[in-house]
Tab-separated table of N, CA and C in Angstrom:
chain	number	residue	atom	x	y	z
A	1	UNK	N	0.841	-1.180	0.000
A	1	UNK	CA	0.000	0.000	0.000
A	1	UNK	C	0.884	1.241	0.000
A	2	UNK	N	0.096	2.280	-0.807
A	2	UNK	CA	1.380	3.337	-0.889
A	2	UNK	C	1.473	3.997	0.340
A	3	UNK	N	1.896	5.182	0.861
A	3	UNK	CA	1.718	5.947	2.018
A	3	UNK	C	1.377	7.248	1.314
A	4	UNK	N	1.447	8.213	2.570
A	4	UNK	CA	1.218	9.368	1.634
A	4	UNK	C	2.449	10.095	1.598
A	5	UNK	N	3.444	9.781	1.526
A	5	UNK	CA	4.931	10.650	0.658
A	5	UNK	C	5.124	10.167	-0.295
A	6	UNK	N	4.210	9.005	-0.829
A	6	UNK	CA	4.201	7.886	-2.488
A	6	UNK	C	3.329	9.139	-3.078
A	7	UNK	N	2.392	9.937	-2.687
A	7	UNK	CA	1.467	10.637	-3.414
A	7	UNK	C	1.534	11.652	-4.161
A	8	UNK	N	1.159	12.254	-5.414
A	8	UNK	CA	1.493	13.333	-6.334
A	8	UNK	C	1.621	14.460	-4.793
A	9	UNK	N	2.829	15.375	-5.540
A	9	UNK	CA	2.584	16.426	-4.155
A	9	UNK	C	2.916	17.599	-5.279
A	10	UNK	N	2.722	19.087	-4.684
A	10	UNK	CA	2.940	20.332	-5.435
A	10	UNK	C	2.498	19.953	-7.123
A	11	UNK	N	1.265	19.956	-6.856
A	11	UNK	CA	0.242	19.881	-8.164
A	11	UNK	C	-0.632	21.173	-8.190
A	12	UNK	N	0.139	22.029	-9.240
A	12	UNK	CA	-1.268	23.421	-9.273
A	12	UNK	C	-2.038	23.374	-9.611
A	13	UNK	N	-2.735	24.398	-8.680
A	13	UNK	CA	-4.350	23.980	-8.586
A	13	UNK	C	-5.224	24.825	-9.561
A	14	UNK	N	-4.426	26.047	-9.052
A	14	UNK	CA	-5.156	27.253	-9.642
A	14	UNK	C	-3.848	28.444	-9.065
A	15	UNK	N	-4.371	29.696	-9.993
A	15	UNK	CA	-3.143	30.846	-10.166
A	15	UNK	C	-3.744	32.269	-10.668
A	16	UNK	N	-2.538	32.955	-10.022
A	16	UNK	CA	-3.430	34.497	-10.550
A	16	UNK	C	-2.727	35.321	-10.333
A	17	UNK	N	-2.294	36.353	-10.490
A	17	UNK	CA	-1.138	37.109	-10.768
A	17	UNK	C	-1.770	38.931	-10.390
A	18	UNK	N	-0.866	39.756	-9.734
A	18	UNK	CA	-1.586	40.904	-8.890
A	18	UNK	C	-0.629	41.887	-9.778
A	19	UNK	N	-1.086	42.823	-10.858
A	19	UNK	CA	-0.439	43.379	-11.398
A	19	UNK	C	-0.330	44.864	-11.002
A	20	UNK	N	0.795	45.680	-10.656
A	20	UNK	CA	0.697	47.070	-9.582
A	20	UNK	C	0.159	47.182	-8.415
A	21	UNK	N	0.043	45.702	-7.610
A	21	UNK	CA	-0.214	45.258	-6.282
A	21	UNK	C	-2.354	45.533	-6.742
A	22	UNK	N	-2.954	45.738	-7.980
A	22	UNK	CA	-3.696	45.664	-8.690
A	22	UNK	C	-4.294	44.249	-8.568
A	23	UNK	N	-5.366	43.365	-7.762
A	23	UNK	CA	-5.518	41.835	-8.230
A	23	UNK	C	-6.219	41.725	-9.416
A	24	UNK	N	-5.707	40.815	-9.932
A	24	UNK	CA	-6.495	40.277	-11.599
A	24	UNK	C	-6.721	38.867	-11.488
A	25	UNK	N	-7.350	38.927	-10.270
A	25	UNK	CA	-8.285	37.422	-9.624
A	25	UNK	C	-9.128	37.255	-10.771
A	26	UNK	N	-9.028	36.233	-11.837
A	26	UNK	CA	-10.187	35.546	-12.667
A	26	UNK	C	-9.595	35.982	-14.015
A	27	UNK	N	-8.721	36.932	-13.874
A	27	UNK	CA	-8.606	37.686	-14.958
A	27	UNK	C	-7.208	36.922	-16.227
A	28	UNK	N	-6.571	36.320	-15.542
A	28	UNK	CA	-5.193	35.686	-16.084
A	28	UNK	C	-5.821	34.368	-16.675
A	29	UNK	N	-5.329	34.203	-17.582
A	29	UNK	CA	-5.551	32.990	-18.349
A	29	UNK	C	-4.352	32.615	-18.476
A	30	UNK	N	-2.916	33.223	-18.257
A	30	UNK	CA	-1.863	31.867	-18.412
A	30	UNK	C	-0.980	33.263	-17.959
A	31	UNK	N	0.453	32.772	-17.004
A	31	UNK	CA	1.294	33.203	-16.369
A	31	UNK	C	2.455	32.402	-16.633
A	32	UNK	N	3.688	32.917	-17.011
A	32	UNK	CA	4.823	32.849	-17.299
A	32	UNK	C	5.827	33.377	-16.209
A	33	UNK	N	6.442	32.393	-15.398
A	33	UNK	CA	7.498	32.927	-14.363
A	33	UNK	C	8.723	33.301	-15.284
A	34	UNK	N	9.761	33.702	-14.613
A	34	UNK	CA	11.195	33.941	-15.346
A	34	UNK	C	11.770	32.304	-14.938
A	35	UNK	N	12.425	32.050	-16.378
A	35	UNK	CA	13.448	31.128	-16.503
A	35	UNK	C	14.687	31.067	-15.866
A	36	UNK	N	14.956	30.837	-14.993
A	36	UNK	CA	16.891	31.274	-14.326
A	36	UNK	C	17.577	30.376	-15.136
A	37	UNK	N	18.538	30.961	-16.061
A	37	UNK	CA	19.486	30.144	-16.645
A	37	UNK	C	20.575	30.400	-17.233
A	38	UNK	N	21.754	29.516	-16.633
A	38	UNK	CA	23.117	30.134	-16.769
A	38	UNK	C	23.318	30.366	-18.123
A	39	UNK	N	24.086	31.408	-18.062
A	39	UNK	CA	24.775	31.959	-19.695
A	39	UNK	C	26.162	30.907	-19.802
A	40	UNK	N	26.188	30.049	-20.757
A	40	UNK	CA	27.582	29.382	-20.670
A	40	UNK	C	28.267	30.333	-21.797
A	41	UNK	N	29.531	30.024	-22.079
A	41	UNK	CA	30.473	29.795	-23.373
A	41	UNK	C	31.188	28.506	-23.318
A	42	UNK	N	31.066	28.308	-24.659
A	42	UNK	CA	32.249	26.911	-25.064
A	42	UNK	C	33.604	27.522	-25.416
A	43	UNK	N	34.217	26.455	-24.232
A	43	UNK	CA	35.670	26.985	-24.499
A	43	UNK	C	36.397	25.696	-24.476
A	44	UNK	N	37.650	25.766	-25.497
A	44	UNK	CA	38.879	24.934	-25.518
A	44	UNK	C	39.784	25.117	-25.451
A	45	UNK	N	40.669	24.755	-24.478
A	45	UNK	CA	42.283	25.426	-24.582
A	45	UNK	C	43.270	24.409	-25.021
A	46	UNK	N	44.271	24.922	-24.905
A	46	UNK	CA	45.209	24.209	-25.244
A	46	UNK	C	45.514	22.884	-25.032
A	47	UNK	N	45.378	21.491	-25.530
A	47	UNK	CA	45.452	20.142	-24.839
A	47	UNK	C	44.181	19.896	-24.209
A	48	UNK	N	42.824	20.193	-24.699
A	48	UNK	CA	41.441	19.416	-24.089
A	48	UNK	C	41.049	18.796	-25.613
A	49	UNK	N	40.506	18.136	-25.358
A	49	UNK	CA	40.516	17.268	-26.607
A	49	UNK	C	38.662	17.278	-26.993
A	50	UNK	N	38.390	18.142	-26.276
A	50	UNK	CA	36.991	18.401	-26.502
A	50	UNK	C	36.699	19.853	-25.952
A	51	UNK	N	35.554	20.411	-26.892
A	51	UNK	CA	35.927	21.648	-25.632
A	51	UNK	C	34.629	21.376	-24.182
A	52	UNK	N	34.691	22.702	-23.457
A	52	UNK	CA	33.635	22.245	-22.771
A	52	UNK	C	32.505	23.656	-22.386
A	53	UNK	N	31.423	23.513	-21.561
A	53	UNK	CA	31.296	24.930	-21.570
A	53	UNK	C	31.363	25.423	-19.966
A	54	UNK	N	31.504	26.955	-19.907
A	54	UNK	CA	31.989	27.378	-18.848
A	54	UNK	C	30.578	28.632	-18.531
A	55	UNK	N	30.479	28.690	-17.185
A	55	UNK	CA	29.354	29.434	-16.551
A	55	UNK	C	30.093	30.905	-16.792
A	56	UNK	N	29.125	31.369	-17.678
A	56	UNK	CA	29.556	33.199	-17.412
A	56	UNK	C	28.602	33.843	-16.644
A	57	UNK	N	27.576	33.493	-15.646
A	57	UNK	CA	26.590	34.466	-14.891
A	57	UNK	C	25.438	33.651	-15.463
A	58	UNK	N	24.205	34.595	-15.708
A	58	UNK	CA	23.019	34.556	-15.747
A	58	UNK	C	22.593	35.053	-17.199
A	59	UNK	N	21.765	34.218	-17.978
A	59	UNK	CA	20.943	34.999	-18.847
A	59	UNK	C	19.819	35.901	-18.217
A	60	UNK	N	19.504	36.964	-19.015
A	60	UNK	CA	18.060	38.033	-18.878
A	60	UNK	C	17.014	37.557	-18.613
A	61	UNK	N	16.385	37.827	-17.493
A	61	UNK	CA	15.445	36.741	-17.271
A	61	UNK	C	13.796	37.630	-17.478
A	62	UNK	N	13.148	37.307	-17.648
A	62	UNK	CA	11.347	37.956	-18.562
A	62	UNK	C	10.714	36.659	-17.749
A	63	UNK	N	9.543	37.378	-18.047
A	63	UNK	CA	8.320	37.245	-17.655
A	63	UNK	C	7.208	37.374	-18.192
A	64	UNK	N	6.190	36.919	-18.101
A	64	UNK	CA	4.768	37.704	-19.092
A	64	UNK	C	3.567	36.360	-18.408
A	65	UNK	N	2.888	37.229	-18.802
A	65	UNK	CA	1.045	37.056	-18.502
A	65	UNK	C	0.321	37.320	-19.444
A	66	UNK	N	-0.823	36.453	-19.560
A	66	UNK	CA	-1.770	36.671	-20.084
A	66	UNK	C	-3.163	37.244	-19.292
A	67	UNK	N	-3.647	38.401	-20.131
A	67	UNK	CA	-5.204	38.848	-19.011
A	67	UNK	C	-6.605	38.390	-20.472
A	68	UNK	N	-7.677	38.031	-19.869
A	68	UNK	CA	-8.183	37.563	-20.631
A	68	UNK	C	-9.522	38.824	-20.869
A	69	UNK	N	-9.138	40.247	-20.239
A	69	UNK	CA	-9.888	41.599	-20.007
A	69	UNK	C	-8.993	42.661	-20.668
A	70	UNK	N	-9.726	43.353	-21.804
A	70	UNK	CA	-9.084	44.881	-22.092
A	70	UNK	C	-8.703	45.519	-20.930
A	71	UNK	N	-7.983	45.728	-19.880
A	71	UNK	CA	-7.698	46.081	-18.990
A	71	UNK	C	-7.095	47.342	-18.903
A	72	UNK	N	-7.879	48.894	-18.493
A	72	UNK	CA	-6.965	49.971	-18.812
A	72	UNK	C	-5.443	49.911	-17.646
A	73	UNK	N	-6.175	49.658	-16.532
A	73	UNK	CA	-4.673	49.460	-15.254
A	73	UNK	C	-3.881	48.727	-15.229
A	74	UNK	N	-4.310	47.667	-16.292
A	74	UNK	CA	-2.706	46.747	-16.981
A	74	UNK	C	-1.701	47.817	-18.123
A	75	UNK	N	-2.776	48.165	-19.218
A	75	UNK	CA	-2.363	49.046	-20.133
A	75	UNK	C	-1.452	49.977	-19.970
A	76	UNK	N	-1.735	50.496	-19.086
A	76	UNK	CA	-1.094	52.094	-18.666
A	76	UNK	C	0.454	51.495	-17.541
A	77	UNK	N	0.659	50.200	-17.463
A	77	UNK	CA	1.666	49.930	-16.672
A	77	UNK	C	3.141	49.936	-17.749
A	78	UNK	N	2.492	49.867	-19.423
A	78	UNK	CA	3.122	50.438	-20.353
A	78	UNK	C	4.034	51.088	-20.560
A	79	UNK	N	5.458	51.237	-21.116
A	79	UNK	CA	6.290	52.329	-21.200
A	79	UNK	C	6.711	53.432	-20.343
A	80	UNK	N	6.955	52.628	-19.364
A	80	UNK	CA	7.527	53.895	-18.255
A	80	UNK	C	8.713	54.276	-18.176
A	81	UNK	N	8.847	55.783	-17.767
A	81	UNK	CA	10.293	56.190	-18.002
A	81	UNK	C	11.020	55.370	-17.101
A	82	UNK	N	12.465	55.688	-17.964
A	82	UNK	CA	13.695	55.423	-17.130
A	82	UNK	C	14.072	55.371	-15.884
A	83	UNK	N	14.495	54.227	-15.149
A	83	UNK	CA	14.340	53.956	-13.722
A	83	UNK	C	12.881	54.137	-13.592
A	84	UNK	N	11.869	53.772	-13.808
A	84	UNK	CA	10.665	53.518	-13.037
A	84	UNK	C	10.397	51.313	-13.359
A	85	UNK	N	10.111	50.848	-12.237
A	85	UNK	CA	9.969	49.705	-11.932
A	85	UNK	C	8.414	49.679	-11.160
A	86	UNK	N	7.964	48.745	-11.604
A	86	UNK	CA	6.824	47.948	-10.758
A	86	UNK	C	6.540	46.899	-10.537
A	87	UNK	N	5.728	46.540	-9.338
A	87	UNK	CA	5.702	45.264	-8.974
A	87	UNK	C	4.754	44.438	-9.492
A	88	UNK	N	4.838	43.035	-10.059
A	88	UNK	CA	3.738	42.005	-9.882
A	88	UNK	C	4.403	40.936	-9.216
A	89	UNK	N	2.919	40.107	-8.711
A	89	UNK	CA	2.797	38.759	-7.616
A	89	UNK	C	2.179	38.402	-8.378
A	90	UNK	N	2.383	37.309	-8.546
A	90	UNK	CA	2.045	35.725	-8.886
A	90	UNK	C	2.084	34.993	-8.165
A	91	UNK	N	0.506	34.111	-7.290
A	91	UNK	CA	0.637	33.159	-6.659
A	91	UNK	C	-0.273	31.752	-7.088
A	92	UNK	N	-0.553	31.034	-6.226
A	92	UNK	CA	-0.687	29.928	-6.899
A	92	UNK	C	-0.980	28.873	-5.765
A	93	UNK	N	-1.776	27.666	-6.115
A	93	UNK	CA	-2.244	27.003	-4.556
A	93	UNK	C	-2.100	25.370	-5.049
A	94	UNK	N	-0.802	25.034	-4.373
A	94	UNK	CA	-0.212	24.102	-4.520
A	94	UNK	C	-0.508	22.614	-4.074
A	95	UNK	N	-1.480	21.558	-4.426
A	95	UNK	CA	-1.844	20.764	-3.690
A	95	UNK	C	-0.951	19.052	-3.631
A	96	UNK	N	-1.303	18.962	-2.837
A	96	UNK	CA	-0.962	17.559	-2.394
A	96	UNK	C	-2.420	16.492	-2.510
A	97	UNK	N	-1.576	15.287	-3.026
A	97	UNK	CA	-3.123	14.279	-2.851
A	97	UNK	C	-3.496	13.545	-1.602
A	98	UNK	N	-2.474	13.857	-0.184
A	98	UNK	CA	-3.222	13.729	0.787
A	98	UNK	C	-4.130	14.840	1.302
A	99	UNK	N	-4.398	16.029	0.651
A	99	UNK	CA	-5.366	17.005	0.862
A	99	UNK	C	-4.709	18.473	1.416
A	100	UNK	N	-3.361	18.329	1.815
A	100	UNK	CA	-2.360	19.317	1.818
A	100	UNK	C	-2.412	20.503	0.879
A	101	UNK	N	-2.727	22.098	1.114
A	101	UNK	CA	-2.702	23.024	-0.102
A	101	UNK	C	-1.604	23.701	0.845
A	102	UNK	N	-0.525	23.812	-0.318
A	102	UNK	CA	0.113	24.858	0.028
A	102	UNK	C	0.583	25.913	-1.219
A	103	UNK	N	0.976	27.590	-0.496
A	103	UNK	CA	1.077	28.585	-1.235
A	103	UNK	C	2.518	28.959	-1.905
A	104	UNK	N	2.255	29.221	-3.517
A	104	UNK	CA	3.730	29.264	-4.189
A	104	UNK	C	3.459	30.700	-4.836
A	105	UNK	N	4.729	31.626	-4.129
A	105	UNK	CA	4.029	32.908	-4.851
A	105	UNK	C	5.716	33.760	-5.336
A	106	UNK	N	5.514	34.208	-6.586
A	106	UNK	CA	6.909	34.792	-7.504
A	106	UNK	C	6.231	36.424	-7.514
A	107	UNK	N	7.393	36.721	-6.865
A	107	UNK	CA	7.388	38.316	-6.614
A	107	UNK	C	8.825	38.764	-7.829
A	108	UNK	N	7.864	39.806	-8.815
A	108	UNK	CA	8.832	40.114	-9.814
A	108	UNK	C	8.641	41.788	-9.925
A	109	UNK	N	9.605	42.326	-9.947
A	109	UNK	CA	10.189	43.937	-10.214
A	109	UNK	C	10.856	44.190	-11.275
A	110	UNK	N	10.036	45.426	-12.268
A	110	UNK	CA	10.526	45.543	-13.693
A	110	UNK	C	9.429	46.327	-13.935
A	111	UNK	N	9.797	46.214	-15.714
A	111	UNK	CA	9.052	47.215	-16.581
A	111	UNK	C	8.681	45.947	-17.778
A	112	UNK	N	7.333	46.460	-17.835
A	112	UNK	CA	6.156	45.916	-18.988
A	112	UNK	C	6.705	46.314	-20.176
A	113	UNK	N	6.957	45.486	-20.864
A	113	UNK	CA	8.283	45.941	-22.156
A	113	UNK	C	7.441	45.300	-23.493
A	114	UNK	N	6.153	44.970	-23.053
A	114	UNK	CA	4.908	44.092	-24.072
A	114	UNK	C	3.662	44.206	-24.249
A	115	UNK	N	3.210	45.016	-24.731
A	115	UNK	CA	1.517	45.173	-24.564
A	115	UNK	C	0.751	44.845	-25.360
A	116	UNK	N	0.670	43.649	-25.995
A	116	UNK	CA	-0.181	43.145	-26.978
A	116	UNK	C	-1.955	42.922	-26.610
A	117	UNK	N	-2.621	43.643	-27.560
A	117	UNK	CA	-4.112	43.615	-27.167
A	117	UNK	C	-4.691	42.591	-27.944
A	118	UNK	N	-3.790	41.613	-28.657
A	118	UNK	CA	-4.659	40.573	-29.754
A	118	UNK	C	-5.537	41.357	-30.377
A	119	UNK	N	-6.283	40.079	-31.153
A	119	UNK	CA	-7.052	40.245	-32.241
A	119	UNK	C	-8.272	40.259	-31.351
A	120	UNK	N	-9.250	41.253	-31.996
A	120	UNK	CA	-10.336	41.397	-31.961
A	120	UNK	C	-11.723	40.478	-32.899
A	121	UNK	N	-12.528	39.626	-31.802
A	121	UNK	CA	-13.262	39.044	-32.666
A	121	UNK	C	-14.615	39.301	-31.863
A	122	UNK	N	-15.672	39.499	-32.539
A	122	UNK	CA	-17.088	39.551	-31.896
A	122	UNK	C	-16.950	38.077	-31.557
A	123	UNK	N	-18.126	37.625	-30.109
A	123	UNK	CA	-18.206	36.564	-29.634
A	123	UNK	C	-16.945	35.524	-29.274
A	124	UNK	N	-16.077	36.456	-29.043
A	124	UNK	CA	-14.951	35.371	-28.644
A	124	UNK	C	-14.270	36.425	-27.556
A	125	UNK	N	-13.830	35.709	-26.544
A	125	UNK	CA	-13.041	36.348	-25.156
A	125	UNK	C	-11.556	36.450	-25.956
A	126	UNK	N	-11.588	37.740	-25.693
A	126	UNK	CA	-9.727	38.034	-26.255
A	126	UNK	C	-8.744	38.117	-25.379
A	127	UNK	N	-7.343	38.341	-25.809
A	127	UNK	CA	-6.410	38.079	-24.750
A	127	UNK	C	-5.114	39.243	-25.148
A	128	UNK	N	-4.515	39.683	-23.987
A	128	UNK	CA	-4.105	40.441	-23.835
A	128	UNK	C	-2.640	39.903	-23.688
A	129	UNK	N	-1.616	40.117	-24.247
A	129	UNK	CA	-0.374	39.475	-24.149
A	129	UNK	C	0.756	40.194	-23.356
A	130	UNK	N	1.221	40.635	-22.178
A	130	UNK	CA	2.425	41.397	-21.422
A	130	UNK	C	3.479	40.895	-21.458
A	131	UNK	N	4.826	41.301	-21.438
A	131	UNK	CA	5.553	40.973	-21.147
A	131	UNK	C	6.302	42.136	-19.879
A	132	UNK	N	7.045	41.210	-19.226
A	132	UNK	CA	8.245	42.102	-18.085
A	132	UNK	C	9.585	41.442	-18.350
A	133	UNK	N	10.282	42.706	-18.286
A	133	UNK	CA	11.833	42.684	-18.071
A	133	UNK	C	12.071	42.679	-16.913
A	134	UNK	N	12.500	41.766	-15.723
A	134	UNK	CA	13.172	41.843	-14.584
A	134	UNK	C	14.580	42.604	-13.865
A	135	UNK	N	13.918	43.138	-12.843
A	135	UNK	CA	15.490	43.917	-12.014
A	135	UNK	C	15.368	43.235	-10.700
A	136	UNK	N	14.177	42.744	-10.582
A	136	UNK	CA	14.034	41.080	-9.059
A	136	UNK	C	13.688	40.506	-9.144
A	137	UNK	N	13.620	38.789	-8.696
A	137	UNK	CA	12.448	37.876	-8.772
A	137	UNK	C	12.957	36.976	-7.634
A	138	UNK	N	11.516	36.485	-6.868
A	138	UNK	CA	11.813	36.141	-5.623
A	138	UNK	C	11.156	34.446	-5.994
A	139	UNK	N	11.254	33.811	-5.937
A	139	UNK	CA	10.020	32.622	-5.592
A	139	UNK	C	10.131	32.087	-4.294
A	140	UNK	N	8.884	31.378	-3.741
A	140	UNK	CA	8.264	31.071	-1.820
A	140	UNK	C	7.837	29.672	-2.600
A	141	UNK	N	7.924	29.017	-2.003
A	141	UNK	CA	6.616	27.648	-1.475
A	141	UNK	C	6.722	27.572	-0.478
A	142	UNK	N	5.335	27.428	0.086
A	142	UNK	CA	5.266	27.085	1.491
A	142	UNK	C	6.092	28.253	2.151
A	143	UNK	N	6.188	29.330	2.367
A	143	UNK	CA	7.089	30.232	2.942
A	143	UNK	C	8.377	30.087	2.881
A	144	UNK	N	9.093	29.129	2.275
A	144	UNK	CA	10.169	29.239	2.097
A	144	UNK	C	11.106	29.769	0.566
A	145	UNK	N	12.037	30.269	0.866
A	145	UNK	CA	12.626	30.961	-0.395
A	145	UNK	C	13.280	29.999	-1.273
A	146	UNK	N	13.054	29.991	-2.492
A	146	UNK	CA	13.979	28.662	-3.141
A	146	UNK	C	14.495	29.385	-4.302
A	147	UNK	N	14.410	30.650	-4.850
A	147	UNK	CA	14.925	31.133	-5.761
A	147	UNK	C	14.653	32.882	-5.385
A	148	UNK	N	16.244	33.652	-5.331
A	148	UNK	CA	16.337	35.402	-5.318
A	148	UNK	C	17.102	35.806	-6.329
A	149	UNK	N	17.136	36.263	-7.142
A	149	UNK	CA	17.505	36.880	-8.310
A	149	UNK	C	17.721	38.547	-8.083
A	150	UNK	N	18.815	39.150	-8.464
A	150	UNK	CA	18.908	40.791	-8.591
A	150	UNK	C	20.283	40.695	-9.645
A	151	UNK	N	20.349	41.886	-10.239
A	151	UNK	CA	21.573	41.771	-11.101
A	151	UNK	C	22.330	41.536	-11.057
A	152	UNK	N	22.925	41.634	-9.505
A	152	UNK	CA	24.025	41.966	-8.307
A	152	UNK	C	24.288	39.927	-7.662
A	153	UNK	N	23.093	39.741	-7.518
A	153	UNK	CA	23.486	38.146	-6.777
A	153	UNK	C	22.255	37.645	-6.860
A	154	UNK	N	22.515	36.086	-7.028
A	154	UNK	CA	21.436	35.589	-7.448
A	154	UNK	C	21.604	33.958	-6.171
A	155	UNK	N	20.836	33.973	-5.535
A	155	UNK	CA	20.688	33.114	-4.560
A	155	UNK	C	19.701	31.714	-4.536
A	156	UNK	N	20.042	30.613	-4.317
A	156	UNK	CA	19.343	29.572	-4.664
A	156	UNK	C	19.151	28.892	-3.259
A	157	UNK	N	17.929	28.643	-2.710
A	157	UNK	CA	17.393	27.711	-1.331
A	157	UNK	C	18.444	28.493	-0.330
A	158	UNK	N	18.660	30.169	-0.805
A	158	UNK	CA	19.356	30.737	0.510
A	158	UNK	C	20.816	30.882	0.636
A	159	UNK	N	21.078	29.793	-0.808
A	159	UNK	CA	22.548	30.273	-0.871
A	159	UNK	C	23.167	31.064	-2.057
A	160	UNK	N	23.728	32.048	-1.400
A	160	UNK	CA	24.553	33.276	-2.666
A	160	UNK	C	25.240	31.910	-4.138
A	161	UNK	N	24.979	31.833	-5.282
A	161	UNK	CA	25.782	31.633	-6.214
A	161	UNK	C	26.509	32.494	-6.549
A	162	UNK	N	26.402	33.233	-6.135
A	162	UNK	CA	27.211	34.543	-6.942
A	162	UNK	C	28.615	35.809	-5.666
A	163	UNK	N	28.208	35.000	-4.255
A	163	UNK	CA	29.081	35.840	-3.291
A	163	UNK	C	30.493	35.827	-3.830
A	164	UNK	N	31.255	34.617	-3.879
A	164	UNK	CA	32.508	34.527	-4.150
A	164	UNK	C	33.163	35.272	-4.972
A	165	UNK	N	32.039	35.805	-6.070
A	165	UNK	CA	32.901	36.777	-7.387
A	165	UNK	C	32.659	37.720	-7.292
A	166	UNK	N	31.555	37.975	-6.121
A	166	UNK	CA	31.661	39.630	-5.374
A	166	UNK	C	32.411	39.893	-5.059
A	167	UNK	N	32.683	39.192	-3.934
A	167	UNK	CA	34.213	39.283	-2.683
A	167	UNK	C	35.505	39.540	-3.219
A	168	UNK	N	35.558	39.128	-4.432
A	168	UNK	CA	36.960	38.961	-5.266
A	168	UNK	C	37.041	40.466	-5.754
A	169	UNK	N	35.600	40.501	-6.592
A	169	UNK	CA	35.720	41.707	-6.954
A	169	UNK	C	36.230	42.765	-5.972
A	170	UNK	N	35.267	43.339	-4.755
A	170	UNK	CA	35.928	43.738	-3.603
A	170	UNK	C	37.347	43.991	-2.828
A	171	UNK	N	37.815	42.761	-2.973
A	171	UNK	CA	38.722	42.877	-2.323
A	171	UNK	C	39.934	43.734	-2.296
């Protein structure tokens, strides 16, 4: 017989995304977190007989949502000057099949760099396409931190990947 740590666990349930601390409860039809992913180069030196690739930092990491509402207070989050940033939350209710819900929520800081209003059709619900450029992104389950991102250092389950080539720098 299985137990219940044999059981599907962190299965989403449902999701919704708070745009300018703005909720768009009902309103999201599909949410896109940022990808974290190392920037390599392939390199070979002298005497490797293959090359291999080497971690240079972080690729640019984006974001985007879908709203399934002409929305003017999404709209207007549009093209903002230089140094202006805003916030969206994205959360999400994470279940377990012993009946366990728990909360997964991505806190992202940036600028809406995408404002697609789709196509217009009588009798059909349209969709609104955003995108964000990131300057933070946090992700929680269950209250705990498992991914911090800033240009500066990027931290995984709490630990700096990135302290050591600060410090150097520094020193």
């Amino acid at each position: 017989m299985a137990s219940n740590s044999d059981m599907p666990r962190y299965i989403l349930r449902n999701c919704t995304i708070f745009a300018d601390r703005v909720s768009k409860i009902g309103q999201a039809s599909e949410i896109t977190l940022p990808v974290p992913t190392v920037k390599v180069e392939e390199m070979r030196n002298a005497g490797m007989m293959m090359p291999i690739d080497v971690n240079m930092g972080y690729e640019k990491p984006e974001s985007s949502f879908k709203l399934v509402g002409f929305d003017p207070q999404t709209i207007v989050l549009f093209g903002l000057a230089v140094g202006v940033e805003k916030e969206y939350m994205a959360t999400g209710a994470l279940a377990h099949e012993d009946g366990t819900i728990v909360n997964a929520t991505a806190y992202i800081r940036g600028m809406l760099i995408k404002n697609d209003h789709g196509s217009w059709k009588p009798g059909e619900v349209g969709e609104n396409d955003h995108a964000i450029t990131l300057r933070y992104y946090r992700l929680e389950v269950d209250g705990r931190v498992l991914i911090e991102m800033t240009p500066f250092d990027v931290s995984i389950g709490g630990v700096s990947q990135t302290s050591a080539i600060r410090d150097a720098l520094l020193a």
